[in-house]
Amino acid sequence: MDNLNKNIKQACQAIRDADALFITAGAGMGVDSGLPDFRGNAGFWKAYPPIAKLGKSFSEMADPVWFDKQPEIAWAFYGHRLNLYRETIPHEGFSKLLDLGRSKPYGYFVFTSNVDGQFQKAGFDDALIEECHGSIHHLQCTGPCSSDIWAIGEEKVNVDMEAFRATGELPKCKNCGRLARPNILMFGDWNWISHRTSEQGARLQKWLEKLTSFNAKLAIIEMGAGLAVPTVRYKSQRTGRNLNSTLIRINPRDYHVCQGAIGLPLGAREGINRILC
């Protein structure tokens, strides 16, 4: 406990001293908002009992082949998640981070592997977010017939959770009328259209270069980024090294850090509340 309190104090000081805030987040960020924890098959199957009967893992379900083989199952999986994310209210940690980021001279940027759009829903500027795995709120053609990406808007996907099938008309490509799919990077996905995410990444890189040119002091707050798909962790660590900045890693399980960084074994919401002192 003494070591935790010491690390919290160090994190508070690093945040106070910072000229800019880099917020990085994995799936654990949304758990405190009530979103399911897909960690391991047990957590995934608890959230999706019909998939437990199929015996399929998250990586097996998050495979674009389902849109060709059984589109009603593919859209049951993604349609339910879309509906869930639309209904979810981001926890108060989001707004606290937003206020903090806005208060810094060089502002903030968000890097997230989450496809749920919760940062935008909480009021973060869409132009200051990189969604490295895409967004469930955007669509592309399954073909694809073009490189177009478009917002799904208010289009609804009805899902029969007992049968685990999407019902009614499924989302269609706005150009050719073929089946559409979420603009999300799936497993074994050769058809993901990446230019939206690439443009976000270019804006992030430009911001980091600006911080370097002005010798601005950066604090990195990472939340809920696990080891299974460590994209967010690598981004946090690489940025910390390149800009000689302090990484604060908040994670109830995978909180271990290299020398010079701060690890806090806490959930996202509690961690945010305790370091914003």
mmCIF file of C-alpha atoms in Angstrom:
data_model
loop_
_atom_site.group_PDB
_atom_site.id
_atom_site.type_symbol
_atom_site.label_atom_id
_atom_site.label_comp_id
_atom_site.label_asym_id
_atom_site.label_seq_id
_atom_site.Cartn_x
_atom_site.Cartn_y
_atom_site.Cartn_z
ATOM 1 C CA MET A 1 0.000 0.000 0.000
ATOM 2 C CA ASP A 2 2.857 2.391 0.812
ATOM 3 C CA ASN A 3 4.400 1.730 -2.577
ATOM 4 C CA LEU A 4 1.054 2.368 -4.307
ATOM 5 C CA ASN A 5 0.603 5.690 -2.495
ATOM 6 C CA LYS A 6 4.144 6.681 -3.433
ATOM 7 C CA ASN A 7 3.495 5.878 -7.093
ATOM 8 C CA ILE A 8 0.237 7.835 -7.019
ATOM 9 C CA LYS A 9 2.074 10.885 -5.682
ATOM 10 C CA GLN A 10 4.687 10.565 -8.421
ATOM 11 C CA ALA A 11 1.950 10.293 -11.030
ATOM 12 C CA CYS A 12 0.188 13.376 -9.660
ATOM 13 C CA GLN A 13 3.411 15.359 -9.866
ATOM 14 C CA ALA A 14 4.164 14.221 -13.422
ATOM 15 C CA ILE A 15 0.679 15.267 -14.515
ATOM 16 C CA ARG A 16 0.948 18.649 -12.808
ATOM 17 C CA ASP A 17 4.311 19.305 -14.482
ATOM 18 C CA ALA A 18 3.156 18.267 -17.952
ATOM 19 C CA ASP A 19 2.517 20.696 -20.802
ATOM 20 C CA ALA A 20 0.525 18.087 -22.757
ATOM 21 C CA LEU A 21 -1.394 14.866 -22.145
ATOM 22 C CA PHE A 22 -1.265 11.685 -24.219
ATOM 23 C CA ILE A 23 -4.171 9.389 -23.315
ATOM 24 C CA THR A 24 -3.841 5.755 -24.398
ATOM 25 C CA ALA A 25 -6.570 3.215 -23.726
ATOM 26 C CA GLY A 26 -7.456 -0.429 -24.227
ATOM 27 C CA ALA A 27 -10.615 -2.400 -23.509
ATOM 28 C CA GLY A 28 -10.286 -2.013 -19.734
ATOM 29 C CA MET A 29 -11.163 1.663 -20.082
ATOM 30 C CA GLY A 30 -14.797 0.793 -20.815
ATOM 31 C CA VAL A 31 -15.310 -1.885 -18.162
ATOM 32 C CA ASP A 32 -16.150 0.746 -15.539
ATOM 33 C CA SER A 33 -18.870 2.046 -17.866
ATOM 34 C CA GLY A 34 -20.473 -1.400 -17.750
ATOM 35 C CA LEU A 35 -19.038 -2.775 -20.991
ATOM 36 C CA PRO A 36 -18.197 -6.498 -20.894
ATOM 37 C CA ASP A 37 -14.692 -7.745 -20.172
ATOM 38 C CA PHE A 38 -13.713 -10.036 -23.040
ATOM 39 C CA ARG A 39 -10.504 -11.151 -21.319
ATOM 40 C CA GLY A 40 -10.171 -14.853 -22.074
ATOM 41 C CA ASN A 41 -12.898 -17.149 -23.373
ATOM 42 C CA ALA A 42 -14.629 -17.248 -19.987
ATOM 43 C CA GLY A 43 -15.282 -13.497 -20.002
ATOM 44 C CA PHE A 44 -16.217 -13.479 -23.676
ATOM 45 C CA TRP A 45 -18.647 -16.387 -23.363
ATOM 46 C CA LYS A 46 -20.227 -14.843 -20.273
ATOM 47 C CA ALA A 47 -21.072 -11.791 -22.387
ATOM 48 C CA TYR A 48 -22.248 -13.951 -25.305
ATOM 49 C CA PRO A 49 -23.813 -17.235 -24.107
ATOM 50 C CA PRO A 50 -24.917 -18.184 -27.657
ATOM 51 C CA ILE A 51 -21.278 -18.049 -28.786
ATOM 52 C CA ALA A 52 -20.313 -20.300 -25.869
ATOM 53 C CA LYS A 53 -22.630 -22.911 -27.370
ATOM 54 C CA LEU A 54 -20.796 -22.526 -30.667
ATOM 55 C CA GLY A 55 -17.484 -22.905 -28.825
ATOM 56 C CA LYS A 56 -15.974 -19.968 -30.719
ATOM 57 C CA SER A 57 -13.368 -17.623 -29.237
ATOM 58 C CA PHE A 58 -13.320 -13.838 -29.668
ATOM 59 C CA SER A 59 -10.637 -14.095 -32.364
ATOM 60 C CA GLU A 60 -12.694 -16.689 -34.227
ATOM 61 C CA MET A 61 -15.800 -14.494 -34.138
ATOM 62 C CA ALA A 62 -13.869 -11.337 -35.049
ATOM 63 C CA ASP A 63 -12.963 -12.836 -38.418
ATOM 64 C CA PRO A 64 -14.263 -11.250 -41.640
ATOM 65 C CA VAL A 65 -14.979 -14.691 -43.097
ATOM 66 C CA TRP A 66 -18.322 -14.692 -41.226
ATOM 67 C CA PHE A 67 -19.586 -11.897 -43.485
ATOM 68 C CA ASP A 68 -19.187 -14.292 -46.432
ATOM 69 C CA LYS A 69 -20.228 -17.536 -44.735
ATOM 70 C CA GLN A 70 -23.014 -16.435 -42.403
ATOM 71 C CA PRO A 71 -23.674 -12.677 -42.547
ATOM 72 C CA GLU A 72 -26.558 -12.909 -40.071
ATOM 73 C CA ILE A 73 -24.170 -14.259 -37.426
ATOM 74 C CA ALA A 74 -21.494 -11.686 -38.326
ATOM 75 C CA TRP A 75 -23.963 -8.852 -37.905
ATOM 76 C CA ALA A 76 -25.425 -10.434 -34.756
ATOM 77 C CA PHE A 77 -21.971 -10.133 -33.199
ATOM 78 C CA TYR A 78 -21.190 -6.634 -34.419
ATOM 79 C CA GLY A 79 -24.776 -5.393 -34.358
ATOM 80 C CA HIS A 80 -25.178 -6.280 -30.688
ATOM 81 C CA ARG A 81 -21.915 -4.518 -29.871
ATOM 82 C CA LEU A 82 -22.986 -1.462 -31.868
ATOM 83 C CA ASN A 83 -26.279 -1.291 -29.964
ATOM 84 C CA LEU A 84 -24.501 -1.790 -26.650
ATOM 85 C CA TYR A 85 -21.991 1.000 -27.315
ATOM 86 C CA ARG A 86 -24.769 3.344 -28.379
ATOM 87 C CA GLU A 87 -26.564 2.757 -25.070
ATOM 88 C CA THR A 88 -23.479 2.976 -22.835
ATOM 89 C CA ILE A 89 -22.727 6.184 -20.938
ATOM 90 C CA PRO A 90 -18.982 6.811 -20.485
ATOM 91 C CA HIS A 91 -17.939 6.849 -16.822
ATOM 92 C CA GLU A 92 -16.858 10.119 -15.182
ATOM 93 C CA GLY A 93 -13.166 9.326 -15.697
ATOM 94 C CA PHE A 94 -13.567 10.307 -19.342
ATOM 95 C CA SER A 95 -14.769 13.821 -18.545
ATOM 96 C CA LYS A 96 -12.043 14.286 -15.933
ATOM 97 C CA LEU A 97 -9.370 13.378 -18.464
ATOM 98 C CA LEU A 98 -10.960 15.685 -21.019
ATOM 99 C CA ASP A 99 -10.928 18.623 -18.597
ATOM 100 C CA LEU A 100 -7.315 17.872 -17.746
ATOM 101 C CA GLY A 101 -6.273 17.619 -21.391
ATOM 102 C CA ARG A 102 -7.990 20.883 -22.260
ATOM 103 C CA SER A 103 -6.182 22.626 -19.401
ATOM 104 C CA LYS A 104 -2.703 21.852 -20.782
ATOM 105 C CA PRO A 105 -0.887 24.439 -22.943
ATOM 106 C CA TYR A 106 -0.361 21.920 -25.753
ATOM 107 C CA GLY A 107 -3.601 20.045 -25.208
ATOM 108 C CA TYR A 108 -4.143 16.326 -25.546
ATOM 109 C CA PHE A 109 -4.368 13.451 -27.999
ATOM 110 C CA VAL A 110 -5.993 10.027 -27.605
ATOM 111 C CA PHE A 111 -4.715 6.698 -28.951
ATOM 112 C CA THR A 112 -7.075 3.758 -28.454
ATOM 113 C CA SER A 113 -7.574 0.213 -29.650
ATOM 114 C CA ASN A 114 -11.242 0.461 -28.709
ATOM 115 C CA VAL A 115 -13.749 0.599 -31.550
ATOM 116 C CA ASP A 116 -16.647 1.744 -29.361
ATOM 117 C CA GLY A 117 -16.545 5.533 -29.891
ATOM 118 C CA GLN A 118 -16.764 6.218 -26.154
ATOM 119 C CA PHE A 119 -14.171 9.000 -26.242
ATOM 120 C CA GLN A 120 -16.173 10.896 -28.869
ATOM 121 C CA LYS A 121 -19.362 10.275 -26.892
ATOM 122 C CA ALA A 122 -17.673 11.766 -23.804
ATOM 123 C CA GLY A 123 -16.895 14.979 -25.705
ATOM 124 C CA PHE A 124 -13.335 14.406 -26.939
ATOM 125 C CA ASP A 125 -12.551 16.069 -30.265
ATOM 126 C CA ASP A 126 -12.798 13.488 -33.054
ATOM 127 C CA ALA A 127 -9.801 15.142 -34.759
ATOM 128 C CA LEU A 128 -7.658 14.403 -31.689
ATOM 129 C CA ILE A 129 -8.257 10.639 -31.539
ATOM 130 C CA GLU A 130 -6.517 7.767 -33.284
ATOM 131 C CA GLU A 131 -8.570 4.556 -33.332
ATOM 132 C CA CYS A 132 -5.864 2.093 -34.364
ATOM 133 C CA HIS A 133 -8.319 -0.767 -34.947
ATOM 134 C CA GLY A 134 -10.998 1.343 -36.624
ATOM 135 C CA SER A 135 -14.520 2.144 -35.487
ATOM 136 C CA ILE A 136 -17.765 0.214 -35.266
ATOM 137 C CA HIS A 137 -19.570 3.470 -36.057
ATOM 138 C CA HIS A 138 -18.143 3.476 -39.589
ATOM 139 C CA LEU A 139 -18.779 1.075 -42.469
ATOM 140 C CA GLN A 140 -17.055 -0.178 -45.594
ATOM 141 C CA CYS A 141 -17.985 -2.536 -48.412
ATOM 142 C CA THR A 142 -17.232 -6.219 -47.829
ATOM 143 C CA GLY A 143 -15.860 -6.466 -51.381
ATOM 144 C CA PRO A 144 -14.583 -3.883 -51.125
ATOM 145 C CA CYS A 145 -15.822 -2.172 -54.283
ATOM 146 C CA SER A 146 -14.014 1.063 -53.361
ATOM 147 C CA SER A 147 -11.947 2.645 -50.601
ATOM 148 C CA ASP A 148 -14.948 4.555 -49.238
ATOM 149 C CA ILE A 149 -15.607 4.647 -45.492
ATOM 150 C CA TRP A 150 -18.840 6.170 -44.220
ATOM 151 C CA ALA A 151 -20.539 6.770 -40.879
ATOM 152 C CA ILE A 152 -23.298 4.317 -39.996
ATOM 153 C CA GLY A 153 -25.287 7.183 -38.483
ATOM 154 C CA GLU A 154 -28.618 6.126 -37.017
ATOM 155 C CA GLU A 155 -28.911 2.928 -39.063
ATOM 156 C CA LYS A 156 -30.189 0.144 -36.820
ATOM 157 C CA VAL A 157 -29.217 -3.507 -36.668
ATOM 158 C CA ASN A 158 -31.801 -5.737 -35.025
ATOM 159 C CA VAL A 159 -30.444 -8.827 -33.281
ATOM 160 C CA ASP A 160 -32.266 -11.906 -32.002
ATOM 161 C CA MET A 161 -29.940 -12.883 -29.143
ATOM 162 C CA GLU A 162 -31.688 -16.209 -28.520
ATOM 163 C CA ALA A 163 -31.078 -17.406 -32.059
ATOM 164 C CA PHE A 164 -27.963 -15.204 -32.321
ATOM 165 C CA ARG A 165 -28.964 -13.880 -35.721
ATOM 166 C CA ALA A 166 -29.331 -10.369 -37.099
ATOM 167 C CA THR A 167 -32.856 -9.920 -38.416
ATOM 168 C CA GLY A 168 -34.275 -7.710 -41.108
ATOM 169 C CA GLU A 169 -32.221 -5.855 -43.694
ATOM 170 C CA LEU A 170 -28.493 -5.820 -43.064
ATOM 171 C CA PRO A 171 -26.296 -2.767 -43.732
ATOM 172 C CA LYS A 172 -25.504 -2.370 -47.422
ATOM 173 C CA CYS A 173 -22.675 -0.683 -49.310
ATOM 174 C CA LYS A 174 -23.754 2.819 -50.297
ATOM 175 C CA ASN A 175 -22.096 2.417 -53.714
ATOM 176 C CA CYS A 176 -22.728 -1.112 -55.008
ATOM 177 C CA GLY A 177 -25.432 -2.439 -52.669
ATOM 178 C CA ARG A 178 -23.313 -5.394 -51.530
ATOM 179 C CA LEU A 179 -23.211 -6.308 -47.832
ATOM 180 C CA ALA A 180 -21.397 -3.726 -45.693
ATOM 181 C CA ARG A 181 -19.260 -4.445 -42.636
ATOM 182 C CA PRO A 182 -17.819 -2.344 -39.815
ATOM 183 C CA ASN A 183 -14.605 -0.509 -40.650
ATOM 184 C CA ILE A 184 -12.770 -2.506 -37.986
ATOM 185 C CA LEU A 185 -9.465 -4.334 -38.288
ATOM 186 C CA MET A 186 -10.435 -7.960 -37.682
ATOM 187 C CA PHE A 187 -8.254 -11.052 -37.335
ATOM 188 C CA GLY A 188 -6.804 -12.250 -40.639
ATOM 189 C CA ASP A 189 -8.319 -9.184 -42.288
ATOM 190 C CA TRP A 190 -6.889 -8.370 -45.734
ATOM 191 C CA ASN A 191 -9.777 -6.145 -46.802
ATOM 192 C CA TRP A 192 -9.788 -3.595 -43.999
ATOM 193 C CA ILE A 193 -9.693 -0.081 -45.438
ATOM 194 C CA SER A 194 -7.211 1.808 -43.299
ATOM 195 C CA HIS A 195 -7.012 5.359 -44.636
ATOM 196 C CA ARG A 196 -9.290 6.835 -41.941
ATOM 197 C CA THR A 197 -7.040 5.432 -39.204
ATOM 198 C CA SER A 198 -3.907 6.410 -41.177
ATOM 199 C CA GLU A 199 -5.107 10.013 -41.353
ATOM 200 C CA GLN A 200 -5.714 9.982 -37.607
ATOM 201 C CA GLY A 201 -2.201 8.616 -37.084
ATOM 202 C CA ALA A 202 -0.716 11.368 -39.238
ATOM 203 C CA ARG A 203 -2.412 14.004 -37.056
ATOM 204 C CA LEU A 204 -1.057 12.330 -33.937
ATOM 205 C CA GLN A 205 2.468 12.257 -35.365
ATOM 206 C CA LYS A 206 2.256 15.940 -36.277
ATOM 207 C CA TRP A 207 1.185 16.754 -32.700
ATOM 208 C CA LEU A 208 4.062 14.746 -31.211
ATOM 209 C CA GLU A 209 6.513 16.508 -33.535
ATOM 210 C CA LYS A 210 5.147 19.847 -32.362
ATOM 211 C CA LEU A 211 5.749 18.852 -28.740
ATOM 212 C CA THR A 212 9.316 17.895 -29.607
ATOM 213 C CA SER A 213 10.011 21.142 -31.451
ATOM 214 C CA PHE A 214 8.798 23.222 -28.496
ATOM 215 C CA ASN A 215 10.466 20.946 -25.928
ATOM 216 C CA ALA A 216 7.085 20.466 -24.267
ATOM 217 C CA LYS A 217 6.841 18.093 -21.324
ATOM 218 C CA LEU A 218 4.454 15.207 -21.963
ATOM 219 C CA ALA A 219 2.642 12.911 -19.538
ATOM 220 C CA ILE A 220 1.219 9.623 -20.834
ATOM 221 C CA ILE A 221 -1.751 8.052 -19.063
ATOM 222 C CA GLU A 222 -2.437 4.499 -20.222
ATOM 223 C CA MET A 223 -5.531 2.647 -19.031
ATOM 224 C CA GLY A 224 -6.844 -0.874 -19.432
ATOM 225 C CA ALA A 225 -4.334 -1.992 -22.058
ATOM 226 C CA GLY A 226 -3.551 -5.684 -21.659
ATOM 227 C CA LEU A 227 -0.961 -8.067 -23.013
ATOM 228 C CA ALA A 228 -3.148 -10.172 -25.322
ATOM 229 C CA VAL A 229 -3.072 -7.539 -28.093
ATOM 230 C CA PRO A 230 -0.368 -5.148 -26.844
ATOM 231 C CA THR A 231 -0.713 -2.437 -29.508
ATOM 232 C CA VAL A 232 -1.591 0.281 -27.002
ATOM 233 C CA ARG A 233 1.158 -0.712 -24.564
ATOM 234 C CA TYR A 234 3.776 -0.578 -27.324
ATOM 235 C CA LYS A 235 2.543 2.848 -28.445
ATOM 236 C CA SER A 236 2.716 4.201 -24.884
ATOM 237 C CA GLN A 237 6.195 2.795 -24.273
ATOM 238 C CA ARG A 238 7.607 3.920 -27.632
ATOM 239 C CA THR A 239 6.233 7.433 -27.227
ATOM 240 C CA GLY A 240 7.582 7.607 -23.693
ATOM 241 C CA ARG A 241 11.073 6.704 -24.893
ATOM 242 C CA ASN A 242 11.036 8.967 -27.937
ATOM 243 C CA LEU A 243 9.842 12.040 -26.069
ATOM 244 C CA ASN A 244 11.541 11.237 -22.754
ATOM 245 C CA SER A 245 8.181 11.502 -21.026
ATOM 246 C CA THR A 246 6.569 9.826 -18.025
ATOM 247 C CA LEU A 247 4.319 6.830 -18.641
ATOM 248 C CA ILE A 248 1.615 6.174 -16.049
ATOM 249 C CA ARG A 249 0.176 2.689 -16.591
ATOM 250 C CA ILE A 250 -3.175 1.991 -14.904
ATOM 251 C CA ASN A 251 -4.174 -1.661 -15.035
ATOM 252 C CA PRO A 252 -5.553 -3.962 -12.311
ATOM 253 C CA ARG A 253 -3.520 -6.939 -13.584
ATOM 254 C CA ASP A 254 -0.935 -6.007 -16.223
ATOM 255 C CA TYR A 255 0.478 -2.923 -14.501
ATOM 256 C CA HIS A 256 4.175 -3.808 -14.700
ATOM 257 C CA VAL A 257 6.438 -1.169 -16.261
ATOM 258 C CA CYS A 258 10.057 -0.551 -17.216
ATOM 259 C CA GLN A 259 12.294 1.686 -15.141
ATOM 260 C CA GLY A 260 11.215 5.313 -15.172
ATOM 261 C CA ALA A 261 7.528 4.565 -15.693
ATOM 262 C CA ILE A 262 4.816 4.327 -13.036
ATOM 263 C CA GLY A 263 2.576 1.291 -12.657
ATOM 264 C CA LEU A 264 -0.692 1.435 -10.725
ATOM 265 C CA PRO A 265 -2.663 -1.784 -10.038
ATOM 266 C CA LEU A 266 -6.054 -0.092 -10.322
ATOM 267 C CA GLY A 267 -9.078 -0.042 -12.590
ATOM 268 C CA ALA A 268 -9.379 2.838 -15.032
ATOM 269 C CA ARG A 269 -11.972 4.927 -13.179
ATOM 270 C CA GLU A 270 -10.360 4.515 -9.752
ATOM 271 C CA GLY A 271 -6.915 5.169 -11.190
ATOM 272 C CA ILE A 272 -8.036 8.380 -12.879
ATOM 273 C CA ASN A 273 -9.728 9.614 -9.700
ATOM 274 C CA ARG A 274 -6.605 8.963 -7.619
ATOM 275 C CA ILE A 275 -3.996 10.547 -9.897
ATOM 276 C CA LEU A 276 -5.924 13.714 -10.721
ATOM 277 C CA CYS A 277 -5.051 15.372 -7.417
#
